[in-house]
C-alpha positions as MATLAB code, in Angstrom:
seq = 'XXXXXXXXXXXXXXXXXXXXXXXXXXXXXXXXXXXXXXXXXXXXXXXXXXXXXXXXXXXXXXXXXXXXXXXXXXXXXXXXXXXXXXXXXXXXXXXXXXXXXXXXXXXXXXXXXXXXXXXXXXXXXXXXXXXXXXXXXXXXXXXXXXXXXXXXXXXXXXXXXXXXXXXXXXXXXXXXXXXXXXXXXXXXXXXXXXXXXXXXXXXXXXXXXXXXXXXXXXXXXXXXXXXXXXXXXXXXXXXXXXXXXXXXXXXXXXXXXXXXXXXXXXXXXXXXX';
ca = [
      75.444  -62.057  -37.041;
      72.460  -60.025  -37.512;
      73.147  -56.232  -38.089;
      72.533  -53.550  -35.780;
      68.989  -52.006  -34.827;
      68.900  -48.684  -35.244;
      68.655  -48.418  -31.245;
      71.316  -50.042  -30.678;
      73.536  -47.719  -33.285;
      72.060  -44.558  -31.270;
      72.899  -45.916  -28.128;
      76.932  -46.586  -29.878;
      76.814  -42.848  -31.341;
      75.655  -41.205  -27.691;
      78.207  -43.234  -26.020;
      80.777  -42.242  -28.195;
      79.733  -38.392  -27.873;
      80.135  -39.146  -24.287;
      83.729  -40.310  -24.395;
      84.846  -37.297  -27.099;
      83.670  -35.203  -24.304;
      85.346  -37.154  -21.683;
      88.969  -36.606  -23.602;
      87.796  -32.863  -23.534;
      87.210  -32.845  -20.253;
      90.651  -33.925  -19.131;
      91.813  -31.284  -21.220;
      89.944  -28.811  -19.289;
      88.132  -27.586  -22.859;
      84.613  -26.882  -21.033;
      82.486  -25.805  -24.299;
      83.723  -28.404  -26.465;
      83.166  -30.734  -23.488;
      79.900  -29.749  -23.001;
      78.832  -29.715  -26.509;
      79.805  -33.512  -26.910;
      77.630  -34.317  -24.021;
      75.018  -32.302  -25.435;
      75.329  -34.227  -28.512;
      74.856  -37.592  -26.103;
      71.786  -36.054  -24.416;
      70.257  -35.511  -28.074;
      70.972  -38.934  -29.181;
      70.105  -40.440  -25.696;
      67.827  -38.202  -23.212;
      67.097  -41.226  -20.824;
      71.043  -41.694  -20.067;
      71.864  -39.969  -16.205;
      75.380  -40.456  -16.886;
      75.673  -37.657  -20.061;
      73.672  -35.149  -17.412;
      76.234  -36.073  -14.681;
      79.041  -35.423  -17.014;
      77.440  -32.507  -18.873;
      76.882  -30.738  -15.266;
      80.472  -31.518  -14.331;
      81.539  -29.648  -16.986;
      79.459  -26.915  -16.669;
      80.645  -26.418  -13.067;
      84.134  -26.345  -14.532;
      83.719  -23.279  -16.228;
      81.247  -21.829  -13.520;
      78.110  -22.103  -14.983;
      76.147  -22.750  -11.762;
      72.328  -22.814  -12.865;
      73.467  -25.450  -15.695;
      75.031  -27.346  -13.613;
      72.488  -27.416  -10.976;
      69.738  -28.438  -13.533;
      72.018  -30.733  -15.653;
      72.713  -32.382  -11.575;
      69.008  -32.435  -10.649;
      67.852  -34.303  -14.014;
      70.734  -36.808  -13.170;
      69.297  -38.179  -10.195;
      65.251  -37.229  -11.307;
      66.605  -40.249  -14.091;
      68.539  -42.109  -11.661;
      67.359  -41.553   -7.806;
      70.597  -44.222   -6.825;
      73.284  -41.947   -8.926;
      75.803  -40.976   -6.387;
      78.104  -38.341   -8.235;
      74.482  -37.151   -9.149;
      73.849  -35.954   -6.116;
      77.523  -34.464   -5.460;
      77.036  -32.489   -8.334;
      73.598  -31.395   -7.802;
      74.461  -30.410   -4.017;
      77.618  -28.697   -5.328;
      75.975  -26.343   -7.466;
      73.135  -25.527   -5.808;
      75.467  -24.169   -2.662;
      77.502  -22.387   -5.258;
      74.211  -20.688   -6.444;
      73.707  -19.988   -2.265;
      70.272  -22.123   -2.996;
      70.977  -23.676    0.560;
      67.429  -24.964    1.672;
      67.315  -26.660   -2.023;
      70.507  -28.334   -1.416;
      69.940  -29.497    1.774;
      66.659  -30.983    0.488;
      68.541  -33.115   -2.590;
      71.368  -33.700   -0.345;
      68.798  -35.576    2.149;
      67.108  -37.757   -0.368;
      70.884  -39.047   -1.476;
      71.419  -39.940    1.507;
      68.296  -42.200    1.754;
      70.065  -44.058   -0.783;
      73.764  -43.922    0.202;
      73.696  -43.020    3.908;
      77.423  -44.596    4.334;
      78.617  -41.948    1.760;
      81.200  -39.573    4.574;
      81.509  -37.360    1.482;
      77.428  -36.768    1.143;
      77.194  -36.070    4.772;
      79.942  -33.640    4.458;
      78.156  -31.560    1.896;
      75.329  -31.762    3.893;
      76.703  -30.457    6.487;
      78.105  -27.660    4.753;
      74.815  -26.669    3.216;
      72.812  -26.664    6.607;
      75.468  -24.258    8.178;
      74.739  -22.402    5.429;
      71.434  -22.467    5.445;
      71.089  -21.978    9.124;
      73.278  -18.443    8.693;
      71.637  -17.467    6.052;
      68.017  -18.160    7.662;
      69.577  -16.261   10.821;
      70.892  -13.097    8.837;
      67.312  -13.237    7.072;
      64.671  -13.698    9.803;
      67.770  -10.655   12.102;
      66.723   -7.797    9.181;
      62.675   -8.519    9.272;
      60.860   -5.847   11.062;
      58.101   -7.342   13.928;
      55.067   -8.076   11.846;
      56.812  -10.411    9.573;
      59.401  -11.785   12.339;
      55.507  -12.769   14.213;
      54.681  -14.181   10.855;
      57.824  -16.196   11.115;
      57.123  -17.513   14.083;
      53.351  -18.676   12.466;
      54.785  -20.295    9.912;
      56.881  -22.024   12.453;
      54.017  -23.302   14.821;
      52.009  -24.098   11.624;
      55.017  -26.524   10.205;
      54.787  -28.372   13.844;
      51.176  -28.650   13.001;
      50.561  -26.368   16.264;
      47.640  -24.564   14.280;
      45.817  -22.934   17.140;
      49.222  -21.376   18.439;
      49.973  -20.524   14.792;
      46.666  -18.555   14.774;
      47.861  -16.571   18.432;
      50.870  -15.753   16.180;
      49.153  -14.925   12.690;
      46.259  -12.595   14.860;
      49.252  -11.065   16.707;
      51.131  -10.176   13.236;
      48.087   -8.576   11.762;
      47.268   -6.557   14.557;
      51.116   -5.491   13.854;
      50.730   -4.581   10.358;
      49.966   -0.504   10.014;
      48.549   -1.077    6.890;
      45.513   -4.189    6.906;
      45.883   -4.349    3.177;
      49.998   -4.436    2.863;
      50.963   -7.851    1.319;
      52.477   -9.015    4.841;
      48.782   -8.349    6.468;
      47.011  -10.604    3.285;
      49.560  -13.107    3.748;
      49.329  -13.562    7.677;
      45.407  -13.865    7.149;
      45.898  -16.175    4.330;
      47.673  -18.094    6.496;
      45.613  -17.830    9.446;
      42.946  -18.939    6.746;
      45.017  -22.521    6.356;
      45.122  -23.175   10.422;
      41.830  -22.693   10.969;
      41.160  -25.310    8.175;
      42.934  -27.442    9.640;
      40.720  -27.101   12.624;
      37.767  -27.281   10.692;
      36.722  -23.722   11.338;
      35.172  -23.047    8.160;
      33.096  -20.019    8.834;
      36.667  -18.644    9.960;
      38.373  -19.462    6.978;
      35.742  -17.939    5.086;
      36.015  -14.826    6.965;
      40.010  -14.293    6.297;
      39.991  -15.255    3.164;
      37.226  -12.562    2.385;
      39.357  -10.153    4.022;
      42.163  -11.197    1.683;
      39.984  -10.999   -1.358;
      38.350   -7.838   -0.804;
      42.489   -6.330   -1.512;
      43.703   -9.331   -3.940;
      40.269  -10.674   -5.640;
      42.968  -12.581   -8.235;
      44.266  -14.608   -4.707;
      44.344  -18.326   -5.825;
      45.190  -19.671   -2.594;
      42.339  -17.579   -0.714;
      40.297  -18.654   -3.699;
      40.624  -21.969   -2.672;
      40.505  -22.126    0.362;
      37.256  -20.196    0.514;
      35.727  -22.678   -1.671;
      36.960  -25.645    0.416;
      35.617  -23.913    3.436;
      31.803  -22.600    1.517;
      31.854  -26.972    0.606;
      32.764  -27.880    3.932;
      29.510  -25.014    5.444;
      27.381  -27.440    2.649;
      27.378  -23.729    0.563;
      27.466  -25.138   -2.417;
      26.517  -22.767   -4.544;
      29.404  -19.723   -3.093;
      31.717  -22.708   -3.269;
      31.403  -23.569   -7.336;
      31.450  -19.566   -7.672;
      34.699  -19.860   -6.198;
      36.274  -22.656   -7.793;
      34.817  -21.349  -11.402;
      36.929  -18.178  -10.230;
      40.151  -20.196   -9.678;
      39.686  -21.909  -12.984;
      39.211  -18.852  -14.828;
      42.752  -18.196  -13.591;
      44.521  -21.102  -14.276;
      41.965  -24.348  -15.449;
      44.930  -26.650  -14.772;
      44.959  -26.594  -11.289;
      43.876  -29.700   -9.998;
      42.486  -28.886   -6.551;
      39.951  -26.853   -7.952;
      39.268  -29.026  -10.631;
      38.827  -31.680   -8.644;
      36.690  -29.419   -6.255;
      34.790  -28.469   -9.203;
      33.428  -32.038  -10.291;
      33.175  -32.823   -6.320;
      30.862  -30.189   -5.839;
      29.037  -30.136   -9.080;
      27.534  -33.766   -7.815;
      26.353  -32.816   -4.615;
      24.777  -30.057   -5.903;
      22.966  -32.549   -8.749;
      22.042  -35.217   -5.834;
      20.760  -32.106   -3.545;
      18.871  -30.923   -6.554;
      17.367  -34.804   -7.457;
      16.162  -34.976   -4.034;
      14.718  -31.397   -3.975;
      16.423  -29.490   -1.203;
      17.289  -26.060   -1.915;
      21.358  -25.142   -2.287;
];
């Protein structure tokens, strides 16, 4: 009998951290509990069962935001984990994270749409969510509750009644550089790419520049739009702005190496950018 790999005596040593904190567990001794599991994890990160465990016990002495993650990295390792999912969806409603809950709640039940128990939390977090949502959007004062209405239109992909809506909250805002009035043009910036309005992107996201010049997302968006108008040259200005910020967004990136060859092939065949 051949003796054991090393694998295979991490993989004994992690399961047998996982039982000592099973036998804590039933004992209702949370930190020791926890600690064993945390001893599996070390020996065995890839196992969803110690993060199911470890996040039970963590909700057992209240820890909600442990719990939560410890719930979430269960079923990011195992997407089929039921209990996973439960304990996940748990926490997060503890935590009053309702829209996040009803989110992981929904992809369980891609995978385990017989469960009555799932559908039960699920339930529970969308009440939730939708009285929480309610008491939110009831204390907004007009501009933003317009805005809120925007962002509804825009999620149905209604962009030129989201811009009606967005025009209508800006118009609302007293003050045209307030962070509600930059948003709602921001925004107003996205639906009219959508519609392939460039030169109107460019002008909101201008507007939203001249008051936050550090603005990634009217950044972008400008730049899209300046590519889009064949303005090559504003465009790369743009993205080399974005980057400057942050050089790992992709988007720009991407934008940047896009761009950079039609200005080369514009160049080779000598028209003017």
């Amino acid at each position: 009998r051949p003796p054991p790999t090393t694998t295979t005596t991490t993989t004994m040593a992690a399961v047998a951290a996982k039982n000592a904190g099973n036998e804590h567990f039933k004992r209702g001794e949370w930190d020791a509990a926890i600690a064993k599991y945390t001893e599996a994890i070390d020996l065995d990160p890839t196992n969803h069962v110690f993060y199911s465990n470890r996040s039970a016990a963590y909700a057992g002495k209240g820890d909600w935001p442990a719990a939560a993650a410890d719930g979430v990295k269960c079923v990011d390792l195992d997407p089929t984990f039921l209990k996973g999912y439960h304990r996940a969806g748990n926490a997060l409603k503890q935590l009053k994270d309702y829209k996040q809950a009803v989110l992981l709640l929904e992809k369980g039940l891609v995978h385990h749409s017989g469960n009555d128990d799932l559908r039960r939390l699920l339930h529970e977090a969308r009440a939730l969510f939708d009285a929480a949502e309610r008491e939110r959007r009831g204390a907004l004062g007009y501009e933003e509750t317009l805005k809120e209405q925007g962002n509804d239109l825009f999620k149905q992909a209604k962009f030129e009644e989201a811009i009606v809506k967005y025009t209508e909250a800006y118009e609302a805002c007293a003050d045209k550089g307030s962070a509600t009035a930059i948003a709602v043009m921001n925004n107003r910036a996205a639906c009219k790419h959508q519609i392939h309005n460039f030169a109107g992107v460019v002008s909101d996201t201008s507007h939203v520049l001249e008051h936050d010049p550090r603005n990634v997302k009217a950044l972008i968006r400008r730049a899209l739009a300046f590519e889009g108008l064949e303005k090559y040259r504003s465009a790369l200005a743009d993205v080399r702005a974005v980057l400057a910020i942050d050089p790992t967004i992709k988007v720009a990136n991407d934008a940047q190496h896009r761009i950079g060859r039609a200005v080369r092939a514009l160049k080779a065949a000598g028209t003017s950018i």
